[in-house]
PDB file of C-alpha atoms and ligand atoms in Angstrom:
ATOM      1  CA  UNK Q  12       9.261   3.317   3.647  1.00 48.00           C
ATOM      2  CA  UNK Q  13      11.046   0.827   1.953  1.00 55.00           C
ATOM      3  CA  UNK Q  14      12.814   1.552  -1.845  1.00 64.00           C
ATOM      4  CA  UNK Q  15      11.894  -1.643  -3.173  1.00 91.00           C
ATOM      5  CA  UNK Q  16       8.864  -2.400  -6.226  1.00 97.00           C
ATOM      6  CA  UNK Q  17       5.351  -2.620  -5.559  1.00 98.00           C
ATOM      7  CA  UNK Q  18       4.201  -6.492  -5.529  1.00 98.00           C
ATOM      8  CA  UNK Q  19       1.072  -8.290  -7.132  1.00 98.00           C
ATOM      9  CA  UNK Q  20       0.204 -11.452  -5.988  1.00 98.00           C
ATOM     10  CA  UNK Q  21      -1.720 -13.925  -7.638  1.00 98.00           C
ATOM     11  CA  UNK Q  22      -2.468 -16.732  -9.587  1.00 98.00           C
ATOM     12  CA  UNK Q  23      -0.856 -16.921 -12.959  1.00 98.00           C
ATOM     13  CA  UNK Q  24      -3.956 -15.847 -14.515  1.00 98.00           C
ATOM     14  CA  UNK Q  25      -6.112 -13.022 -15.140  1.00 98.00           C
ATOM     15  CA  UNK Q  26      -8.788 -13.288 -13.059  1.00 97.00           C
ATOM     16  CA  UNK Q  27      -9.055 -10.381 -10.492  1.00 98.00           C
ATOM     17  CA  UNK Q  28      -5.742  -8.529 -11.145  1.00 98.00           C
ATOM     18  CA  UNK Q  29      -5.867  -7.936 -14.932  1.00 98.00           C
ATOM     19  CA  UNK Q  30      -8.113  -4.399 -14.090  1.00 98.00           C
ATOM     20  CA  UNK Q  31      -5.216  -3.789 -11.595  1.00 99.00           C
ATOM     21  CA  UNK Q  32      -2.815  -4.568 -13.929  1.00 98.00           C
ATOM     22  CA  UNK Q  33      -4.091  -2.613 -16.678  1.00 98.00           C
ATOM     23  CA  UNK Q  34      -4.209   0.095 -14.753  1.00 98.00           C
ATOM     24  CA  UNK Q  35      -0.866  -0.044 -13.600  1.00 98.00           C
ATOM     25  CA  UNK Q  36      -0.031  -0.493 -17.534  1.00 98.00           C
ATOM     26  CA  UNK Q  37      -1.979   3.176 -17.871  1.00 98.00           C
ATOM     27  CA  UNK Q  38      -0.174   4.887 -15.647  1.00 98.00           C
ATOM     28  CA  UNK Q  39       3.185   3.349 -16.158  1.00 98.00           C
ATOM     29  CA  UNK Q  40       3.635   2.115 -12.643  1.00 98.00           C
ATOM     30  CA  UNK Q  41       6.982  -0.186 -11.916  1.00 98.00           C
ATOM     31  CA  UNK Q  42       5.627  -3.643 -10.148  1.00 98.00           C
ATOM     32  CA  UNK Q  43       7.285  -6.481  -9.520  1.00 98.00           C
ATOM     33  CA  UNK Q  44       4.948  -9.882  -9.395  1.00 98.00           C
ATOM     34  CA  UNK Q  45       4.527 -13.368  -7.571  1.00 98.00           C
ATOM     35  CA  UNK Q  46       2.818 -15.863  -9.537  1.00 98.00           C
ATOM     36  CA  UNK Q  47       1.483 -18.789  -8.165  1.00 98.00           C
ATOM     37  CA  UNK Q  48       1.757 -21.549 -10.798  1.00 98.00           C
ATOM     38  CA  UNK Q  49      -1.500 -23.060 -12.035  1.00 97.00           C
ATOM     39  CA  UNK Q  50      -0.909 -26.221 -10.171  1.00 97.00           C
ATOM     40  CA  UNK Q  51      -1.487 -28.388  -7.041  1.00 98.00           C
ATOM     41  CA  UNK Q  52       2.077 -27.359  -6.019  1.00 98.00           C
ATOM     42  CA  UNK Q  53       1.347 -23.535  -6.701  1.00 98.00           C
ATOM     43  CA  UNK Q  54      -1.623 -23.955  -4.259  1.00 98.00           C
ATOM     44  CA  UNK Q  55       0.315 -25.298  -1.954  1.00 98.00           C
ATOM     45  CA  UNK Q  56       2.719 -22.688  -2.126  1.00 98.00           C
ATOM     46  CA  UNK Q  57       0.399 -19.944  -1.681  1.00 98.00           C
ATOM     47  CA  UNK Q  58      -1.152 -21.843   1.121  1.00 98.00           C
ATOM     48  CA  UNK Q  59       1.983 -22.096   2.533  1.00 98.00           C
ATOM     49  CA  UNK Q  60       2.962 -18.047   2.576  1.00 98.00           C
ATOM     50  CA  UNK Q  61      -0.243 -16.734   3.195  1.00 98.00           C
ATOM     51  CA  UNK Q  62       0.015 -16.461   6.448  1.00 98.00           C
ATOM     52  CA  UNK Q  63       3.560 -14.766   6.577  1.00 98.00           C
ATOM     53  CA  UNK Q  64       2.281 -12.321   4.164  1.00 97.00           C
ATOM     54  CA  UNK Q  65       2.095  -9.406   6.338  1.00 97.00           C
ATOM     55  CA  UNK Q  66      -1.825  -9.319   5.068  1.00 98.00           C
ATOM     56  CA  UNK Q  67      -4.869  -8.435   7.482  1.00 98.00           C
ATOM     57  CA  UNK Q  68      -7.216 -10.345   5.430  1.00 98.00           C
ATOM     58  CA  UNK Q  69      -4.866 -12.646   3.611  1.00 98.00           C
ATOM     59  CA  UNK Q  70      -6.059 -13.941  -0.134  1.00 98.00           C
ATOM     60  CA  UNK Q  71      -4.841 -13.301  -3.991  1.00 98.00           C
ATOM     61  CA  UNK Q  72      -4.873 -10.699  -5.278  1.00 98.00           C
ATOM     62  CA  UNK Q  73      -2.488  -8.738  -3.316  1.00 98.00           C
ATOM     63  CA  UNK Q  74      -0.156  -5.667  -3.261  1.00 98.00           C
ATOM     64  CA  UNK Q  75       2.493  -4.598  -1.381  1.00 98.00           C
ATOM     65  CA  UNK Q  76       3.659  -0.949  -1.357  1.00 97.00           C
ATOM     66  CA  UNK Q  77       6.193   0.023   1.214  1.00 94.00           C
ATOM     67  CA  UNK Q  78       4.121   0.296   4.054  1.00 93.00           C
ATOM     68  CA  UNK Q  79       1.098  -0.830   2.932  1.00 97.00           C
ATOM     69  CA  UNK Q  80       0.180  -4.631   2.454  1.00 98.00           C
ATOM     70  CA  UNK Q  81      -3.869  -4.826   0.557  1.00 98.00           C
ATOM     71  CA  UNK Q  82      -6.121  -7.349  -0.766  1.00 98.00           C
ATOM     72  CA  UNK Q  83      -9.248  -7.122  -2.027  1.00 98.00           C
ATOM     73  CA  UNK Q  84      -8.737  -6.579  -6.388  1.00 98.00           C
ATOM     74  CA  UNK Q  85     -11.260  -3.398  -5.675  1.00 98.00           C
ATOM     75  CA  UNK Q  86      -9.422  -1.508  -2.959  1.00 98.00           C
ATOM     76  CA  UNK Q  87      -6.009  -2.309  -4.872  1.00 98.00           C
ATOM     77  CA  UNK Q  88      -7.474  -0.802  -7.864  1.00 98.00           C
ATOM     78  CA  UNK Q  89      -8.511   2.272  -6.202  1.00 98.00           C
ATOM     79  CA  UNK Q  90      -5.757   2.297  -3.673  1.00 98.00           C
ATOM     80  CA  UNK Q  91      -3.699   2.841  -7.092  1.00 98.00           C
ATOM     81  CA  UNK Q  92      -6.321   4.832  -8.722  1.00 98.00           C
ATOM     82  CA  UNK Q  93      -5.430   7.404  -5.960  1.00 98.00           C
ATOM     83  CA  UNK Q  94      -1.949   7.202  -5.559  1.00 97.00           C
ATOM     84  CA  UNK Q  95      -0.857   6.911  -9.093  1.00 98.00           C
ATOM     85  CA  UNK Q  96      -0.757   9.350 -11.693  1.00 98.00           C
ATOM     86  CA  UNK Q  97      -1.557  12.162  -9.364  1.00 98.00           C
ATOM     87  CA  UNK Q  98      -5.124  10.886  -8.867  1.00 98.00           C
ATOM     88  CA  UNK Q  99      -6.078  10.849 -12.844  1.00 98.00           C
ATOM     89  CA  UNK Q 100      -8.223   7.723 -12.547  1.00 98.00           C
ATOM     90  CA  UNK Q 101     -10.195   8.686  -9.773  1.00 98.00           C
ATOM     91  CA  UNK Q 102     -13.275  11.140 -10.349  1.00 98.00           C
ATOM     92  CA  UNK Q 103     -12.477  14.535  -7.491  1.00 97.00           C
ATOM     93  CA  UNK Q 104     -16.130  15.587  -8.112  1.00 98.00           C
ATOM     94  CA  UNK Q 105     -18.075  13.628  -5.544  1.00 98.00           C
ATOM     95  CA  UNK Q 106     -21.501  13.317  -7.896  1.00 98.00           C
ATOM     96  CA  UNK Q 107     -18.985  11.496 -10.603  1.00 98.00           C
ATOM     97  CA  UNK Q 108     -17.364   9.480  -7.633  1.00 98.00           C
ATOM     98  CA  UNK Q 109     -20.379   8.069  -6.268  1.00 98.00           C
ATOM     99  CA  UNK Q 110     -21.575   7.243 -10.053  1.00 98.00           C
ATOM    100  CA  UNK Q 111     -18.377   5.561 -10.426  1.00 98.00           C
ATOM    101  CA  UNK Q 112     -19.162   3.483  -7.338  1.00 98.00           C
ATOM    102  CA  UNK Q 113     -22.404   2.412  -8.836  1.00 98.00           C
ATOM    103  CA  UNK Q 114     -20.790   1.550 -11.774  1.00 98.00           C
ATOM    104  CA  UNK Q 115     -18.260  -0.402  -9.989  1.00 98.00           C
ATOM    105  CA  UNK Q 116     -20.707  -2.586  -8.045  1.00 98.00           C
ATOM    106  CA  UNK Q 117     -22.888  -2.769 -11.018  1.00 98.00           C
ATOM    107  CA  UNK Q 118     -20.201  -4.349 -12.954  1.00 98.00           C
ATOM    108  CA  UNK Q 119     -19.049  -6.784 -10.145  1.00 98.00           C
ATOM    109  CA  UNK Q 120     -22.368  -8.545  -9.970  1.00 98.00           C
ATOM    110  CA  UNK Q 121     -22.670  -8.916 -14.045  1.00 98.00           C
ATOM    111  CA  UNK Q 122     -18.859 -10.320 -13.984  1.00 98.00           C
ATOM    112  CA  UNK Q 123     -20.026 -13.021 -11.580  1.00 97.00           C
ATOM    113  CA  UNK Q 124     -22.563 -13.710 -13.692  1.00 98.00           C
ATOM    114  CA  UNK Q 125     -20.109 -15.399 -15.511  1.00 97.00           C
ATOM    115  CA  UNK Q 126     -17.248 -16.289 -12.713  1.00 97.00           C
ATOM    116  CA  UNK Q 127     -20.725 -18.672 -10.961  1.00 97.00           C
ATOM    117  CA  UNK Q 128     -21.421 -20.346 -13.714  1.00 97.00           C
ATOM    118  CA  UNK Q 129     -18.491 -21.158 -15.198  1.00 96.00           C
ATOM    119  CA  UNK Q 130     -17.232 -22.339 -11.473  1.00 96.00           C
ATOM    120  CA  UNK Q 131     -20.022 -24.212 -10.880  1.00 97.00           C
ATOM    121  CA  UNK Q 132     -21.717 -25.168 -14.416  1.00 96.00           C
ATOM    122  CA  UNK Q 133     -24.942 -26.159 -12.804  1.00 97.00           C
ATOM    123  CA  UNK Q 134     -28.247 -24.738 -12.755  1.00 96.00           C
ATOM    124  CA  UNK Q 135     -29.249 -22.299 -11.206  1.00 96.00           C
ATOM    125  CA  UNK Q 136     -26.260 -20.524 -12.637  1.00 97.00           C
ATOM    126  CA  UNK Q 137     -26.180 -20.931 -15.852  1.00 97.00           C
ATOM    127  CA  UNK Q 138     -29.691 -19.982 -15.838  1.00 97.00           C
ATOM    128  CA  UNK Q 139     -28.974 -16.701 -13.987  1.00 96.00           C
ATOM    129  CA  UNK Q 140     -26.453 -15.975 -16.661  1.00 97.00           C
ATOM    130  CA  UNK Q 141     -28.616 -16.502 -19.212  1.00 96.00           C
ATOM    131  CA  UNK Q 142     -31.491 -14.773 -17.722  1.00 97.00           C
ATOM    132  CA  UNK Q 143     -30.343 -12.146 -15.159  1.00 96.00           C
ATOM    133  CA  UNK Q 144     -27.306 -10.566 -17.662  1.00 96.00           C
ATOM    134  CA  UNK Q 145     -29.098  -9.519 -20.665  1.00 97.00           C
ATOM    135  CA  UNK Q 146     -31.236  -6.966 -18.614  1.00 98.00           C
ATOM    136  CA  UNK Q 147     -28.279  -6.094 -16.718  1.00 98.00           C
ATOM    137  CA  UNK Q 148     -26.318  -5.794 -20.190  1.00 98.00           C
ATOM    138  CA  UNK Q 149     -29.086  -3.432 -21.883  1.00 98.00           C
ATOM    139  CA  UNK Q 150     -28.730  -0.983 -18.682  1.00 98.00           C
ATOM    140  CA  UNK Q 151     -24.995  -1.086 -19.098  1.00 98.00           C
ATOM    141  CA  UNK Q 152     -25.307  -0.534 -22.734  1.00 98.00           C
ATOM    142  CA  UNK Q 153     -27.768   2.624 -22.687  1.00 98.00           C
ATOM    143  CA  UNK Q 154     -25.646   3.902 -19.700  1.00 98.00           C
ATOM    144  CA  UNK Q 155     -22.503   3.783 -21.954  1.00 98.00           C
ATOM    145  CA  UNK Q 156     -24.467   5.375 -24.551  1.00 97.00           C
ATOM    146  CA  UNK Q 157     -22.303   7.243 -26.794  1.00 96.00           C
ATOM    147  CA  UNK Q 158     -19.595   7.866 -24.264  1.00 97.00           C
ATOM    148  CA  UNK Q 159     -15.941   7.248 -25.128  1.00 97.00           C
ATOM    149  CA  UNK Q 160     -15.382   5.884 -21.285  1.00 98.00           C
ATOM    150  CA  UNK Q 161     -17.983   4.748 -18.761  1.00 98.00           C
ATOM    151  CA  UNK Q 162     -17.933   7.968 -17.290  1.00 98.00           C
ATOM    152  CA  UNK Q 163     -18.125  10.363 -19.879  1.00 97.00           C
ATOM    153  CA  UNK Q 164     -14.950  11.631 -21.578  1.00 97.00           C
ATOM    154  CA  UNK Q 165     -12.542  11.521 -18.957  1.00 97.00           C
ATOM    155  CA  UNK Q 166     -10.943   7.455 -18.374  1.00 98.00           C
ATOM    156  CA  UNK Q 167     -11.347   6.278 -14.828  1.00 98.00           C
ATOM    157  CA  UNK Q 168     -10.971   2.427 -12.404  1.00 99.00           C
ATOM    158  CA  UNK Q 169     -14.046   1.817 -13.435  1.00 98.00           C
ATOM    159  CA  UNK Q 170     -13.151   1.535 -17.438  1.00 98.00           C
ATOM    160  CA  UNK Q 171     -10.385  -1.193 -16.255  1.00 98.00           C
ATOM    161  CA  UNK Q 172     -13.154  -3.390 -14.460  1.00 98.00           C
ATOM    162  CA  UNK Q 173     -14.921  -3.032 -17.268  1.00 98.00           C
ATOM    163  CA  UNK Q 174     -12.545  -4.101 -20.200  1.00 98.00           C
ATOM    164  CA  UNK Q 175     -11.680  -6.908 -18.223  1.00 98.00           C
ATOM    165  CA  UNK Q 176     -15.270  -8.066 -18.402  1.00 98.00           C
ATOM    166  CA  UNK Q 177     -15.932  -7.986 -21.867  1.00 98.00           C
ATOM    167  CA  UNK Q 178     -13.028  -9.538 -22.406  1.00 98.00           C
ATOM    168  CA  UNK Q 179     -13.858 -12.325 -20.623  1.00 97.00           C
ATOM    169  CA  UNK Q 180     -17.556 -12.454 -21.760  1.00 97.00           C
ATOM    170  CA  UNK Q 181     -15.977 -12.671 -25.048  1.00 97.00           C
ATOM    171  CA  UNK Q 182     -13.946 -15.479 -24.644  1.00 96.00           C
ATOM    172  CA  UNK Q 183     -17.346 -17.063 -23.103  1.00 96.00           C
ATOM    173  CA  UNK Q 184     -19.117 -16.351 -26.529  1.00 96.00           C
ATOM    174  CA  UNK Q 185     -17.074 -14.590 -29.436  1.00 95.00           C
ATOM    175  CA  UNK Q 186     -20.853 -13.102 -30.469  1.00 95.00           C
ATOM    176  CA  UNK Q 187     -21.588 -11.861 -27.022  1.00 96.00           C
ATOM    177  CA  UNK Q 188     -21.353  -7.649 -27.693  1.00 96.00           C
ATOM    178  CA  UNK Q 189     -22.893  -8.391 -31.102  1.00 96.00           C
ATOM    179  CA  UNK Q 190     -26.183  -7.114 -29.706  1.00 95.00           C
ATOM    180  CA  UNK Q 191     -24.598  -3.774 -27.974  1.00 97.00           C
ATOM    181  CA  UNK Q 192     -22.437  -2.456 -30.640  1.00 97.00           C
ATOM    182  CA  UNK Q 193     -21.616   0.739 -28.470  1.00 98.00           C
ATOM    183  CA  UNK Q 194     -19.716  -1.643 -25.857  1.00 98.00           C
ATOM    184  CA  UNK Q 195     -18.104  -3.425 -29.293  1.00 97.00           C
ATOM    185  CA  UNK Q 196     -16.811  -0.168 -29.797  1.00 97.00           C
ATOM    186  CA  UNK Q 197     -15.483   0.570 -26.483  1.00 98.00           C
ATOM    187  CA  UNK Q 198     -13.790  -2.408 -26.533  1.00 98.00           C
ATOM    188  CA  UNK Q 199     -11.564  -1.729 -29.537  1.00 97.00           C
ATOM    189  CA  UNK Q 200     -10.636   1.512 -28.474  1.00 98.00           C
ATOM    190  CA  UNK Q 201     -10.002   0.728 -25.502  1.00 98.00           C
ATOM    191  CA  UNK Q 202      -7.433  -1.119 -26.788  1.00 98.00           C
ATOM    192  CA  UNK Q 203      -5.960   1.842 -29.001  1.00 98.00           C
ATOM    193  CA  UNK Q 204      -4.877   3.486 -25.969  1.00 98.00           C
ATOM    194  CA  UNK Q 205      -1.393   3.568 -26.325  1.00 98.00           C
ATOM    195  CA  UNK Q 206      -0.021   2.290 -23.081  1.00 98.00           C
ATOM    196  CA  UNK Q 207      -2.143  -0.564 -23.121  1.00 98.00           C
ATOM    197  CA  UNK Q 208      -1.876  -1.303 -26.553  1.00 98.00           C
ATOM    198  CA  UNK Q 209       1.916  -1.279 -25.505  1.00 98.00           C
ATOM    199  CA  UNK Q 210       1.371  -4.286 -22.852  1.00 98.00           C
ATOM    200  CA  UNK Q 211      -1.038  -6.306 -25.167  1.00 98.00           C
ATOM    201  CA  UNK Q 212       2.083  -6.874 -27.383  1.00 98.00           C
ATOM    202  CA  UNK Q 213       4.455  -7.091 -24.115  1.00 98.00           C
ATOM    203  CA  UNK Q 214       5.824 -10.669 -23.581  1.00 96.00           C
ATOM    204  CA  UNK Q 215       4.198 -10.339 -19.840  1.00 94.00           C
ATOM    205  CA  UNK Q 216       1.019 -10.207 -21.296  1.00 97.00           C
ATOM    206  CA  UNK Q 217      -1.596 -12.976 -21.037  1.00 97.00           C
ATOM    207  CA  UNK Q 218      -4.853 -13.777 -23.270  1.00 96.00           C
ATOM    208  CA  UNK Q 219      -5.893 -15.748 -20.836  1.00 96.00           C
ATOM    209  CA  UNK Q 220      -6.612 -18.292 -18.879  1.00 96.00           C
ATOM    210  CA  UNK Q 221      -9.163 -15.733 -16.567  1.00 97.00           C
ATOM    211  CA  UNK Q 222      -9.892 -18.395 -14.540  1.00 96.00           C
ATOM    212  CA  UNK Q 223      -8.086 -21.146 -12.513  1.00 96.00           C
ATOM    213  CA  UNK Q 224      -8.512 -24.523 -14.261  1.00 94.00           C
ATOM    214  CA  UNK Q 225      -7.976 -26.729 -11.217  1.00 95.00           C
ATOM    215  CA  UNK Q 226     -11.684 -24.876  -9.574  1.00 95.00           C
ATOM    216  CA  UNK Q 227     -13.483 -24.474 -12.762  1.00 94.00           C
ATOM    217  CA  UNK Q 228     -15.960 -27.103 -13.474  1.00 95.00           C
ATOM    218  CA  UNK Q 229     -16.786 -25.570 -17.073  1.00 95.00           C
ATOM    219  CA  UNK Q 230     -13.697 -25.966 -19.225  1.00 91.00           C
ATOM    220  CA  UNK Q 231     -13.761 -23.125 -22.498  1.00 90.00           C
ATOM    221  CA  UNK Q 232     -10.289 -22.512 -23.915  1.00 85.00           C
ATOM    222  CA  UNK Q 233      -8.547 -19.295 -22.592  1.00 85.00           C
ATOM    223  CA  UNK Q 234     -11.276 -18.489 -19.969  1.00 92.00           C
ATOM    224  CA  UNK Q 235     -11.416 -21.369 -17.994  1.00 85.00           C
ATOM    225  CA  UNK Q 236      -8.946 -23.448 -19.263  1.00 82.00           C
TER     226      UNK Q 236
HETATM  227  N1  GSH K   4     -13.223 -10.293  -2.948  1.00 59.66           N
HETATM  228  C1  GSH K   4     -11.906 -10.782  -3.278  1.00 59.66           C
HETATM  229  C2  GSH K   4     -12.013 -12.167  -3.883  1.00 59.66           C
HETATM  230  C3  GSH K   4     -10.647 -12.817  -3.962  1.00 59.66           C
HETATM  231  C4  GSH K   4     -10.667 -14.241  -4.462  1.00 59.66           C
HETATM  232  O1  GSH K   4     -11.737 -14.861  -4.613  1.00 59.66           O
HETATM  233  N2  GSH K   4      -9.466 -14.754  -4.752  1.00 59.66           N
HETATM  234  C5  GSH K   4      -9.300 -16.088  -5.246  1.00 59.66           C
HETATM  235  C6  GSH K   4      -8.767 -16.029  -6.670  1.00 59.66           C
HETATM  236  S1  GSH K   4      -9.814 -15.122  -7.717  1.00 59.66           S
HETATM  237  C7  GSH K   4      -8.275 -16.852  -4.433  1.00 59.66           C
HETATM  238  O2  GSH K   4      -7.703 -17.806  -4.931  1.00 59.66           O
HETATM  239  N3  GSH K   4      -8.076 -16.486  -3.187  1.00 59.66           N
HETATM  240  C8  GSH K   4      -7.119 -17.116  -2.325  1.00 59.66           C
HETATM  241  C9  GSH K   4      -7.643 -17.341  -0.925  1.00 59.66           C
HETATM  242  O3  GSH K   4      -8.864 -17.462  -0.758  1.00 59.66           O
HETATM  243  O4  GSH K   4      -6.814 -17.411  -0.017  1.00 59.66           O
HETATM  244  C10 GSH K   4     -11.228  -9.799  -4.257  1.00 59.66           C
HETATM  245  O5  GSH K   4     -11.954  -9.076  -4.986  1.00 59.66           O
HETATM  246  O6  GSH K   4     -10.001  -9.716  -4.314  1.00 59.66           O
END
């Protein structure tokens, strides 16, 4: 096991790592990070590594923890969620695990709602965004309820995924949680938690872009841009 710093990968965005990183913000972890400028040349340079990565299914994000090289944001995030913090942001009890997962995969397919259309900026995704999400964002609303985390009261992975997708959403549409003022709510104090208020104002910090602007077709300042 080596003594060195845990290492993200990824673009120099938000994208896929910011619920990783905000989890590592909640827990305090130490990480070191590779950023792959937002550029032809930062392509090329990740094009050039990935295969010396040490990765079984090479891509960005990525982590690197001693003996153990991951992709996939999700398994990172949980991978952490399980070694970090003695286990705090993952649910023990399996009935609150498996809701967790259904959360988790729940909130995947309404993020891409957005990632599709914005990457594309064609029909028939902007139609799906504009069609499929509001259902989708009425169940997530009524399952948040009055709950001060997804889950109930305890924090969890799951809460990270979701931040990071209103936050996004928002910089879609600044109205966009007008019509779910529960998830408004969540929002804000989510972002009273002191730890992660602590990296908002942290000079590593970025508002955005989320996505990369060299593959986005629709161009909307911070998200995509
Ligand atoms: N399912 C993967 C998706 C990863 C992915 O799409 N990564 C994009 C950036 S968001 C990328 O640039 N991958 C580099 C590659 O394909 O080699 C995850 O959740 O991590």
């Amino acid at each position: 096991m080596s003594n060195s710093k845990p290492l993200l990968g990824y673009h120099d965005l938000r994208g896929l790592a910011y619920p990783v990183k905000w989890a590592l913000a909640y827990l305090g972890v130490d990480y070191e990070e590779k950023k792959y400028p937002l550029s032809q040349a930062g392509l090329e340079e990740y094009g050039a590594e990935k295969g010396n990565l040490g990765l079984d299914l090479p891509n960005l994000p990525y982590w690197k923890d001693g003996s153990i090289n991951l992709t996939e944001s999700r398994a990172i995030l949980k991978y952490i969620a399980r070694k970090e913090g003695n286990g705090v942001l993952m649910p023990s009890d399996p009935i609150v695990l498996a809701k967790a997962e259904m959360m988790e995969n729940f909130l995947w397919d309404v993020w891409y709602f957005l990632v599709w259309r914005c990457f594309h900026d064609t029909e028939p995704f902007i139609t799906s965004l504009k069609e499929r999400g509001p259902p989708k964002w009425d169940m997530l609303h009524s399952f948040l309820g009055s709950n001060k985390f997804i889950l109930g009261d305890k924090i969890s992975y799951v809460d990270f995924m979701l931040y990071e997708m209103l936050y996004q959403y928002t910089l879609y549409d600044a109205d966009y949680l007008e019509r779910y003022p529960a998830l408004l709510k969540y929002k804000s104090n989510f972002e009273e938690i002191p730890q992660i208020k602590k990296f908002i104002a942290s000079p590593g910090y970025l508002k955005g872009p989320c996505y990369h602007p060299l593959f986005m077709k629709y161009k909307c300042q911070d998200l995509t841009v």
